[in-house]
Coordinates of C-alpha atoms and ligand atoms in Angstrom, one line a residue:
M251 CA 0.0 0.0 0.0
R252 CA 1.3 3.4 -1.0
F253 CA 1.5 6.0 1.9
T254 CA 3.7 8.8 2.9
Y255 CA 6.4 8.7 5.5
E256 CA 9.0 11.3 5.9
S257 CA 11.6 9.1 7.7
P258 CA 12.1 5.4 8.3
E259 CA 11.2 5.9 12.0
E260 CA 7.6 6.6 11.0
L261 CA 7.4 2.9 9.9
T262 CA 8.2 1.6 13.3
P263 CA 4.6 1.8 14.7
L264 CA 3.3 0.2 11.6
L265 CA 5.6 -2.7 12.0
E266 CA 4.9 -3.4 15.6
N267 CA 3.7 -6.9 14.9
C268 CA 6.4 -7.8 12.5
D269 CA 9.2 -9.8 14.0
D270 CA 11.2 -10.3 10.8
P271 CA 15.0 -10.1 11.8
R272 CA 15.8 -8.5 8.4
I273 CA 14.1 -5.3 9.5
K274 CA 17.3 -4.0 11.1
D275 CA 19.0 -4.3 7.7
C276 CA 16.4 -2.3 5.9
K277 CA 17.1 1.0 4.1
F278 CA 13.5 2.3 3.8
G279 CA 14.4 5.8 2.7
S280 CA 11.3 8.0 2.7
Y281 CA 8.2 8.7 0.6
S282 CA 7.3 12.3 1.3
K283 CA 4.0 14.0 0.8
A284 CA 5.7 16.2 -1.8
K285 CA 6.8 13.1 -3.8
F286 CA 3.3 11.5 -3.6
I287 CA 1.8 14.8 -4.9
S288 CA 4.3 15.1 -7.7
D289 CA 3.6 11.4 -8.7
L290 CA -0.1 12.1 -9.0
V291 CA 0.5 15.4 -10.8
Y292 CA 2.6 13.5 -13.3
F293 CA -0.2 11.1 -13.9
N294 CA -2.6 14.1 -14.2
H295 CA -0.4 15.3 -17.0
G296 CA 0.5 18.3 -15.0
S297 CA -2.9 19.4 -13.6
A298 CA -3.1 20.3 -10.0
L299 CA -4.5 17.7 -7.6
G300 CA -8.2 17.4 -7.2
V301 CA -9.8 17.4 -3.7
L302 CA -9.9 13.6 -3.5
Q303 CA -6.3 13.2 -4.6
T304 CA -5.2 15.7 -2.0
E305 CA -7.2 13.8 0.6
L306 CA -5.6 10.5 -0.5
V307 CA -2.1 12.0 0.0
E308 CA -2.9 13.6 3.3
K309 CA -4.6 10.6 4.9
S310 CA -2.4 7.9 3.5
Y311 CA -0.2 7.4 6.5
E312 CA -3.1 7.9 9.0
I313 CA -5.1 5.1 7.3
L314 CA -2.3 2.7 7.8
S315 CA -2.0 3.6 11.5
W316 CA -5.8 3.2 11.8
L317 CA -5.7 -0.3 10.2
V318 CA -2.8 -1.3 12.5
S319 CA -4.8 0.0 15.5
H320 CA -7.5 -2.5 14.5
G321 CA -5.1 -5.4 14.4
L322 CA -4.0 -5.5 10.7
E323 CA -0.4 -6.5 10.3
F324 CA 2.0 -5.0 7.8
V325 CA 5.3 -6.4 6.6
P326 CA 8.1 -5.0 4.4
I327 CA 7.8 -6.1 0.8
F328 CA 11.3 -7.7 0.6
E329 CA 10.6 -9.8 -2.4
R330 CA 9.2 -7.2 -4.7
Q331 CA 10.2 -3.7 -3.5
A332 CA 13.8 -4.2 -2.3
Y333 CA 17.2 -5.3 -3.6
K334 CA 20.0 -6.4 -1.4
R335 CA 23.3 -4.6 -1.6
Q336 CA 26.2 -5.1 0.8
G337 CA 24.0 -6.9 3.3
K338 CA 21.3 -4.2 3.3
F339 CA 17.8 -4.2 1.8
Y340 CA 17.3 -1.0 -0.3
F341 CA 13.6 -0.2 -0.9
W342 CA 12.6 1.6 -4.0
G343 CA 9.7 3.1 -5.8
G344 CA 7.8 4.6 -2.9
L345 CA 6.3 1.3 -1.8
T346 CA 7.6 -0.5 1.3
L347 CA 4.8 -2.3 3.2
A348 CA 2.1 -4.8 2.4
A349 CA -0.5 -6.5 4.5
R350 CA 0.8 -9.8 5.9
G351 CA -0.3 -12.5 3.4
E352 CA -0.7 -10.0 0.5
G353 CA -4.3 -9.6 -0.9
E354 CA -5.7 -12.8 0.6
G355 CA -4.1 -12.0 3.9
L356 CA -5.6 -8.5 3.9
V357 CA -9.1 -9.7 3.1
M358 CA -9.0 -12.5 5.6
S359 CA -7.7 -10.2 8.4
E360 CA -10.2 -7.5 7.6
K361 CA -13.0 -10.0 7.6
R362 CA -11.9 -11.4 10.9
I363 CA -11.6 -8.0 12.5
A364 CA -14.9 -6.7 11.1
S365 CA -16.7 -9.9 12.3
S366 CA -15.3 -9.4 15.8
L367 CA -16.8 -5.8 15.7
G368 CA -20.2 -7.2 14.8
V369 CA -20.2 -6.8 11.0
E370 CA -22.4 -9.3 9.3
F371 CA -21.4 -10.6 5.8
R372 CA -23.8 -11.9 3.2
L373 CA -22.0 -13.4 0.3
K374 CA -22.9 -14.9 -3.1
R375 CA -25.7 -12.5 -3.9
R376 CA -25.7 -9.8 -6.6
V377 CA -27.2 -6.4 -5.7
K378 CA -29.5 -5.6 -8.6
S379 CA -30.7 -2.1 -7.7
L380 CA -31.0 0.7 -5.2
E381 CA -34.5 0.8 -3.8
T382 CA -36.3 4.1 -3.5
E383 CA -39.7 5.2 -2.2
G384 CA -41.0 8.6 -3.3
G385 CA -37.6 9.3 -4.8
K386 CA -35.9 8.6 -1.4
L387 CA -33.2 5.9 -1.0
V388 CA -34.5 3.1 1.3
G389 CA -32.1 0.2 0.6
I390 CA -31.0 -2.4 -1.9
R391 CA -32.6 -5.2 -3.9
L392 CA -30.8 -8.5 -4.4
D393 CA -30.9 -10.9 -7.4
N394 CA -33.3 -13.1 -5.5
N395 CA -35.6 -10.1 -5.2
Q396 CA -35.0 -9.8 -1.5
T397 CA -34.9 -6.2 -0.3
I398 CA -32.6 -5.0 2.4
L399 CA -33.8 -1.8 4.0
S400 CA -31.3 0.7 5.1
K401 CA -31.2 4.5 5.4
A402 CA -27.7 4.6 4.0
V403 CA -25.9 2.6 1.3
V404 CA -22.2 2.5 0.6
I405 CA -21.5 1.4 -3.0
S406 CA -18.1 -0.3 -3.2
C407 CA -18.4 -3.0 -5.8
G408 CA -15.5 -2.1 -8.1
G409 CA -15.3 -0.6 -11.6
F410 CA -16.4 -2.1 -14.9
E411 CA -13.3 -4.0 -15.9
S412 CA -15.0 -7.3 -16.0
S413 CA -17.7 -6.3 -18.5
S414 CA -16.5 -6.7 -22.1
E415 CA -19.4 -4.5 -23.3
L416 CA -18.6 -1.6 -21.0
R417 CA -14.9 -1.9 -21.8
A418 CA -15.5 -1.7 -25.5
E419 CA -17.9 1.2 -25.0
H420 CA -15.6 3.4 -22.8
L421 CA -12.1 2.2 -23.4
G422 CA -12.4 1.2 -27.0
E423 CA -13.3 -1.8 -29.1
E424 CA -9.8 -3.3 -28.7
W425 CA -10.5 -3.8 -25.0
R426 CA -13.4 -6.2 -25.6
D427 CA -11.3 -9.3 -25.4
V428 CA -8.5 -8.5 -22.9
V429 CA -7.9 -10.7 -20.0
V430 CA -9.1 -9.5 -16.5
R431 CA -6.6 -9.8 -13.7
G432 CA -9.2 -9.9 -10.9
T433 CA -12.7 -11.0 -10.3
S434 CA -15.3 -11.6 -13.1
L435 CA -17.9 -9.8 -11.0
N436 CA -16.9 -6.2 -11.3
R437 CA -19.3 -5.4 -14.1
G438 CA -20.0 -1.7 -13.4
D439 CA -23.1 -2.5 -11.4
G440 CA -22.5 0.2 -8.9
I441 CA -22.2 2.8 -11.6
T442 CA -25.3 1.6 -13.5
M443 CA -27.4 1.5 -10.3
A444 CA -26.3 5.0 -9.1
R445 CA -26.8 6.4 -12.6
K446 CA -30.5 5.5 -12.3
L447 CA -30.6 8.0 -9.4
N448 CA -28.9 10.6 -11.5
A449 CA -25.5 10.2 -10.0
A450 CA -22.8 12.1 -11.8
M451 CA -19.9 10.2 -13.5
T452 CA -16.4 11.6 -13.4
G453 CA -12.8 10.8 -14.2
S454 CA -11.1 9.2 -17.2
Y455 CA -13.5 6.7 -18.5
D456 CA -11.2 5.9 -21.4
Q457 CA -8.3 5.0 -19.1
C458 CA -7.5 2.0 -16.9
H459 CA -4.9 0.1 -15.0
A460 CA -3.6 -2.7 -17.3
V461 CA -0.3 -4.6 -17.0
C462 CA 1.8 -7.2 -18.9
M463 CA 0.4 -10.6 -18.2
D464 CA 1.7 -14.0 -19.4
S465 CA 0.1 -15.1 -22.6
S466 CA -1.4 -18.2 -20.9
T467 CA -3.5 -16.0 -18.6
P468 CA -7.2 -17.1 -18.8
E469 CA -10.1 -14.6 -19.4
F470 CA -10.5 -14.1 -15.6
S471 CA -7.4 -14.8 -13.5
G472 CA -8.9 -13.7 -10.2
S473 CA -10.2 -15.5 -7.2
R474 CA -11.4 -18.7 -8.8
I475 CA -7.8 -19.8 -9.4
P476 CA -5.8 -20.6 -6.3
H477 CA -3.1 -18.0 -5.5
Q478 CA -0.2 -20.4 -6.1
E479 CA -1.5 -21.4 -9.5
R480 CA -1.8 -17.9 -10.8
K481 CA 1.5 -16.6 -9.6
H482 CA 3.1 -16.9 -13.0
F483 CA 0.7 -14.6 -14.8
R484 CA 2.1 -11.2 -14.0
K485 CA 5.2 -10.2 -15.9
I486 CA 6.5 -6.8 -14.9
S487 CA 10.2 -7.1 -14.6
Y488 CA 10.7 -5.6 -18.1
P489 CA 12.9 -2.7 -16.7
F490 CA 15.7 -5.3 -16.7
G491 CA 15.3 -6.4 -20.3
I492 CA 13.6 -5.3 -23.5
M493 CA 10.2 -5.9 -25.1
I494 CA 9.7 -6.5 -28.8
N495 CA 6.5 -6.8 -30.8
S496 CA 5.6 -9.1 -33.7
K497 CA 7.5 -6.9 -36.1
G498 CA 10.6 -7.5 -34.0
R499 CA 10.7 -3.9 -32.8
R500 CA 10.8 -2.3 -29.4
F501 CA 7.9 0.1 -28.6
V502 CA 8.4 1.5 -25.1
D503 CA 11.1 2.8 -22.9
E504 CA 11.3 -0.2 -20.6
G505 CA 13.5 1.8 -18.1
A506 CA 11.6 5.0 -18.1
D507 CA 11.0 4.6 -14.3
F508 CA 10.7 2.1 -11.6
R509 CA 8.1 -0.5 -12.6
N510 CA 5.7 1.0 -10.0
Y511 CA 5.3 4.0 -12.2
T512 CA 5.1 2.3 -15.6
Y513 CA 3.6 -1.2 -15.2
A514 CA -0.1 0.0 -15.0
Q515 CA 0.3 1.9 -18.4
Y516 CA 2.4 -0.7 -20.3
G517 CA -0.4 -3.2 -20.6
R518 CA -2.1 -0.7 -22.8
E519 CA 1.1 -0.3 -24.9
V520 CA 1.2 -4.1 -25.4
L521 CA -2.5 -4.1 -26.5
R522 CA -1.6 -1.5 -29.1
Q523 CA 0.9 -3.8 -30.8
P524 CA 0.0 -5.9 -33.8
G525 CA -1.6 -9.1 -32.4
A526 CA -1.7 -7.5 -28.9
F527 CA 1.3 -9.4 -27.6
A528 CA 5.0 -8.9 -27.0
W529 CA 8.0 -10.9 -26.0
Q530 CA 10.1 -9.8 -23.0
I531 CA 13.7 -10.7 -23.3
F532 CA 16.3 -11.0 -20.6
D533 CA 19.8 -12.3 -20.2
G534 CA 21.6 -14.2 -17.5
Q535 CA 22.9 -11.1 -15.7
V536 CA 19.5 -10.1 -14.4
R537 CA 18.1 -13.5 -13.7
D538 CA 18.1 -13.0 -9.9
L539 CA 16.4 -9.6 -10.3
L540 CA 13.3 -10.9 -12.0
Y541 CA 10.2 -11.4 -9.9
D542 CA 9.5 -14.8 -8.6
D543 CA 6.5 -14.8 -11.1
Y544 CA 9.0 -15.6 -13.9
R545 CA 10.2 -18.8 -12.3
Q546 CA 6.8 -20.3 -11.6
P547 CA 5.6 -23.3 -13.6
G548 CA 3.2 -22.4 -16.4
A549 CA 5.0 -19.3 -17.7
T550 CA 5.3 -19.0 -21.5
R551 CA 9.1 -19.2 -21.6
I552 CA 11.7 -19.8 -24.2
S553 CA 15.3 -20.3 -23.0
A554 CA 18.4 -20.5 -25.2
S555 CA 22.2 -20.3 -25.0
S556 CA 22.5 -17.7 -27.8
L557 CA 20.4 -14.8 -29.1
D558 CA 20.2 -16.5 -32.5
E559 CA 18.7 -19.6 -31.0
L560 CA 16.4 -17.6 -28.8
V561 CA 15.0 -15.6 -31.7
R562 CA 14.5 -18.7 -33.8
G563 CA 12.2 -19.9 -31.1
F564 CA 9.7 -17.0 -31.7
P565 CA 6.9 -18.5 -33.8
D566 CA 5.2 -15.1 -34.3
V567 CA 7.9 -12.5 -34.7
N568 CA 9.8 -11.1 -37.6
Q569 CA 13.1 -12.9 -36.6
R570 CA 15.4 -10.8 -38.8
N571 CA 14.1 -7.6 -37.4
A572 CA 14.3 -9.0 -33.9
L573 CA 18.0 -9.8 -34.2
E574 CA 18.6 -6.4 -35.7
T575 CA 16.7 -4.7 -32.9
I576 CA 18.7 -6.6 -30.2
G577 CA 21.9 -5.8 -32.0
Q578 CA 21.1 -2.1 -32.2
Y579 CA 20.0 -2.1 -28.6
N580 CA 23.2 -3.8 -27.4
S581 CA 25.4 -1.3 -29.4
A582 CA 23.5 1.6 -27.8
T583 CA 24.1 0.5 -24.2
P584 CA 26.7 2.3 -22.2
D585 CA 29.4 1.0 -19.8
S586 CA 27.4 -0.9 -17.2
S587 CA 29.6 -0.5 -14.1
S588 CA 27.1 2.0 -12.5
F589 CA 24.1 -0.4 -12.9
D590 CA 22.0 -0.1 -9.8
P591 CA 18.5 -1.6 -9.5
T592 CA 17.7 0.3 -6.3
K593 CA 17.7 3.7 -8.0
K594 CA 17.1 5.2 -11.4
D595 CA 20.7 4.7 -12.3
G596 CA 20.7 6.8 -15.5
L597 CA 22.2 3.9 -17.4
G598 CA 20.4 4.8 -20.6
T599 CA 20.9 3.9 -24.3
L600 CA 22.4 6.3 -26.7
G601 CA 20.9 7.3 -30.0
L602 CA 17.9 4.9 -30.2
T603 CA 14.6 6.2 -31.5
V604 CA 12.9 4.3 -28.6
P605 CA 15.3 4.9 -25.7
K606 CA 15.8 2.9 -22.6
S607 CA 16.5 5.4 -19.9
N608 CA 17.7 3.4 -17.0
W609 CA 19.1 -0.1 -16.3
A610 CA 20.2 -0.5 -19.9
L611 CA 22.4 -3.5 -19.6
P612 CA 23.3 -5.2 -22.9
L613 CA 21.8 -8.6 -23.6
V614 CA 25.1 -10.6 -23.7
V615 CA 25.2 -13.2 -20.9
P616 CA 23.6 -16.6 -21.5
P617 CA 21.2 -18.1 -20.7
F618 CA 18.8 -15.8 -22.7
E619 CA 15.2 -16.0 -21.8
A620 CA 12.0 -14.7 -23.4
F621 CA 8.4 -14.6 -22.0
R622 CA 5.3 -13.9 -24.2
V623 CA 3.0 -11.4 -22.7
T624 CA -0.4 -9.9 -23.4
C625 CA -2.5 -7.1 -21.8
G626 CA -4.4 -7.7 -18.6
I627 CA -6.8 -5.1 -17.2
T628 CA -6.8 -4.6 -13.4
F629 CA -9.4 -1.8 -12.9
T630 CA -11.0 1.2 -14.5
Y631 CA -10.4 4.9 -13.6
G632 CA -13.8 6.5 -14.5
G633 CA -16.6 6.2 -12.0
L634 CA -19.0 7.9 -9.6
S635 CA -18.4 11.4 -8.5
I636 CA -18.2 11.8 -4.7
D637 CA -17.4 14.6 -2.3
S638 CA -14.8 14.5 0.4
D639 CA -17.5 13.0 2.8
G640 CA -17.9 10.1 0.5
R641 CA -21.4 11.2 -0.6
V642 CA -22.4 10.5 -4.2
M643 CA -23.0 13.6 -6.2
R644 CA -25.6 14.4 -8.8
S645 CA -24.8 16.0 -12.1
G646 CA -25.9 19.5 -10.8
G647 CA -23.6 19.2 -7.8
S648 CA -26.2 18.2 -5.2
R649 CA -25.8 15.0 -3.1
I650 CA -28.0 11.9 -3.3
P651 CA -29.2 11.6 0.4
G652 CA -28.0 8.4 2.0
L653 CA -25.8 7.2 -0.9
F654 CA -22.1 6.9 -0.4
A655 CA -19.3 5.3 -2.5
A656 CA -15.7 4.2 -2.1
G657 CA -13.1 2.1 -3.8
E658 CA -12.8 1.7 -7.6
V659 CA -16.4 2.6 -8.3
V660 CA -15.2 6.2 -7.5
G661 CA -13.9 8.2 -10.5
G662 CA -11.3 10.9 -10.7
L663 CA -8.6 9.6 -8.5
F664 CA -6.3 8.3 -11.3
Q665 CA -6.3 10.2 -14.6
F666 CA -3.7 9.0 -17.1
G667 CA -1.7 6.6 -15.0
Y668 CA -1.3 5.1 -11.5
P669 CA 1.5 4.8 -8.9
G670 CA 1.5 1.2 -7.7
G671 CA -0.1 0.6 -4.4
A672 CA -2.4 3.6 -4.4
G673 CA -5.6 1.6 -5.1
L674 CA -5.8 -0.2 -1.7
T675 CA -4.9 3.0 0.1
A676 CA -7.6 5.0 -1.8
G677 CA -10.1 2.2 -1.0
A678 CA -9.2 2.4 2.7
V679 CA -9.2 6.2 3.0
F680 CA -12.5 6.7 1.2
G681 CA -14.0 3.5 2.6
R682 CA -13.4 4.7 6.1
T683 CA -14.9 8.2 5.4
A684 CA -17.9 6.8 3.6
G685 CA -18.6 4.2 6.3
A686 CA -18.4 6.7 9.1
N687 CA -20.6 9.2 7.3
A688 CA -23.1 6.5 6.3
A689 CA -23.3 5.5 9.9
S690 CA -24.0 9.0 11.1
F691 CA -26.5 9.6 8.3
S692 CA -28.4 6.4 9.4
R693 CA -28.4 7.5 13.1
G694 CA -29.5 11.0 12.2
Ligands
FAD68 C1 -4.3 -9.0 -9.2 C2 -4.5 -7.7 -8.6 C3 -3.4 -7.2 -7.8 C4 -3.5 -6.0 -7.1 N1 -2.5 -5.6 -6.4 C5 -2.6 -4.4 -5.7 C6 -1.6 -3.9 -4.8 O1 -0.6 -4.6 -4.6 N2 -1.8 -2.7 -4.2 C7 -2.9 -2.0 -4.4 O2 -3.0 -0.9 -3.8 N3 -3.9 -2.4 -5.2 C8 -3.8 -3.6 -5.8 N4 -4.8 -4.0 -6.6 C9 -6.0 -3.2 -6.8 C10 -6.9 -3.4 -5.5 O3 -7.2 -4.7 -5.4 C11 -8.1 -2.5 -5.7 O4 -7.8 -1.2 -5.6 C12 -9.1 -2.8 -4.6 O5 -9.4 -4.2 -4.4 C13 -10.5 -2.1 -4.9 O6 -11.4 -2.3 -3.9 P1 -12.9 -2.2 -4.2 O7 -13.5 -2.6 -2.9 O8 -13.2 -1.0 -4.9 O9 -13.2 -3.4 -5.3 P2 -12.9 -4.9 -5.2 O10 -11.9 -5.3 -4.2 O11 -12.8 -5.3 -6.6 O12 -14.3 -5.5 -4.6 C14 -15.5 -5.3 -5.3 C15 -16.4 -6.4 -4.8 O13 -17.7 -6.1 -5.2 C16 -18.4 -7.3 -5.7 N5 -19.5 -6.9 -6.6 C17 -19.4 -6.4 -7.8 N6 -20.7 -6.2 -8.3 C18 -21.5 -6.5 -7.3 C19 -23.0 -6.5 -7.1 N7 -23.8 -6.1 -8.1 N8 -23.5 -7.0 -5.9 C20 -22.7 -7.4 -4.9 N9 -21.3 -7.5 -5.0 C21 -20.8 -7.0 -6.2 C22 -17.3 -8.1 -6.4 O14 -17.6 -9.5 -6.3 C23 -16.1 -7.8 -5.5 O15 -16.0 -8.7 -4.4 C24 -4.7 -5.2 -7.3 C25 -5.8 -5.7 -8.1 C26 -5.7 -7.0 -8.7 C27 -6.8 -7.5 -9.5

C-alpha cells in the first residue's frame, strides 16, 4: 500500500507486529507528501491535484495507522520492492509495506476484524438495484428479489473492468477481449445503479490500469484460481530487459522509471501492438532480479544459450528484425559499471529512437530467456463522483441523500496513470470516510 512517510522511524509503529529479523538491515528511505503529490500530478499530465487526490495523500499514513490499530499486520515487501546490496535491503519506488499475506491476507484479516466488531457478511448475492420510495433511497434489492432496507448505502463494488461491453464502450473496441486480472464480477453494477438515481460520472472513463500478463492467462485470472496457480501470470520485470512486438521492434522505454510507475500503463502499450502481444527478453545477468513470477511453472518461456537460438524460437515475430533490434540495442548500451536496480541509475541507451533510460544492460550473458505477454486489465479509472465526505453527487452538484461510495467505483482519482499501491490506500481512505458518514446519516 502506498503511503507517505518522511523518515524510516515513522514505519516503526506500523511494523509493531512484525518480528522479521531482516528489518534491522532495511534502508527504507522516505516517501514524502511532496513526492506523492508530484507522482499524482505527473499522472494528471501536469494538472493540480483534485480534492480527493489531496485527501488521499494527506490521509495515506493515517489510514495505515488506523488499520494497524484495528489489528491489521504489515510487513516489508522484501521480495518485490527491495534489492540487497552489501547486506542491506534497499527499498525503491515509494512502496515499502504490504499486509501480511498480501491480498488474501488483507481480506481475511479485515473480515476477521470486522466480524469481531459485529459486522455481518452476506455473500454470493448480486445487488440488482438501489431501492427508492418517493424518490428517497430506502435500501437495496438483491438478485433473488429480496430487499434489504437501510437508510444509507455505501457502494463499493468495483469498476467495470469485467464487462467486455462496457470496456468496449468506454475504453475502445480493442479492450473487448482482454484478460481480466481480478474478479469476473466487477461489471460496473454500482455505476449503473447509481446512474438511475442521476449520479454524476467523473474521471477518465477511457483510461484504466492494465499490465503485462503471461500469454497463458485465462479470461479471468482472479479469485477462482488458487493463488499459487496464478503466480506466473504477472510479468512486470521488463525494466531489466527489453520488449519486442511481432515486427521485432521495441515500442516502449522499458527503463523510463521504476516499474511501479510504468507497469499500469504498459499493458495498454502491449495491447496497441499488432496481435496485442509482446516478448520480454532478458539475459543471465538479471536472472536474480526478475520477480518470482518468472520462475513459476506455467510461464510462457523460451530459453536459449545464444540470441540467434532464442529468436529462432519466436513463432510469431519477424526474426530478422528482432535480431537487428537486439543488436542495435546492445550497441547503444553504455558501460554498465554503474548499474543499480535500487535507484534510477541513469544507465540509458544512446541514439535509439525508442530509448531505454535506466538499467540498460546489454543482452550478452547466457542463458537468454523470453516470455510472451499480453495485456491484462486490473481496474478502470472512471466512476461515480463523490465529495470528500464520500457522498455520491448528482450532475448538478447536489448529493443523493444516503448514498455513499468508495473504492474503484469512484472516479477521478487516477487520470492517465497510476502509482503502484495507491488503489488499496484509496479504498481504505475513502471507505473509512464513507462508512463513518453513512453510519452518522443512518443514526440522524
Ligand atoms: C491481481 C491484482 C493485484 C492487485 N494488487 C494491488 C496492490 O498490490 N496494491 C494496491 O493498492 N492495489 C492492488 N490491486 C488493486 C486493488 O485490489 C483494488 O484497488 C481494490 O481491491 C479495490 O477495492 P474495491 O472494494 O473498490 O473493489 P474490489 O476489491 O474489486 O471488490 C468489489 C467487490 O464487489 C463485488 N461486486 C461487484 N458487483 C456486485 C454486485 N452487483 N453486488 C454485490 N457485489 C458485487 C465483487 O464481487 C467484489 O468482491 C490489485 C488488483 C488486482 C486485481
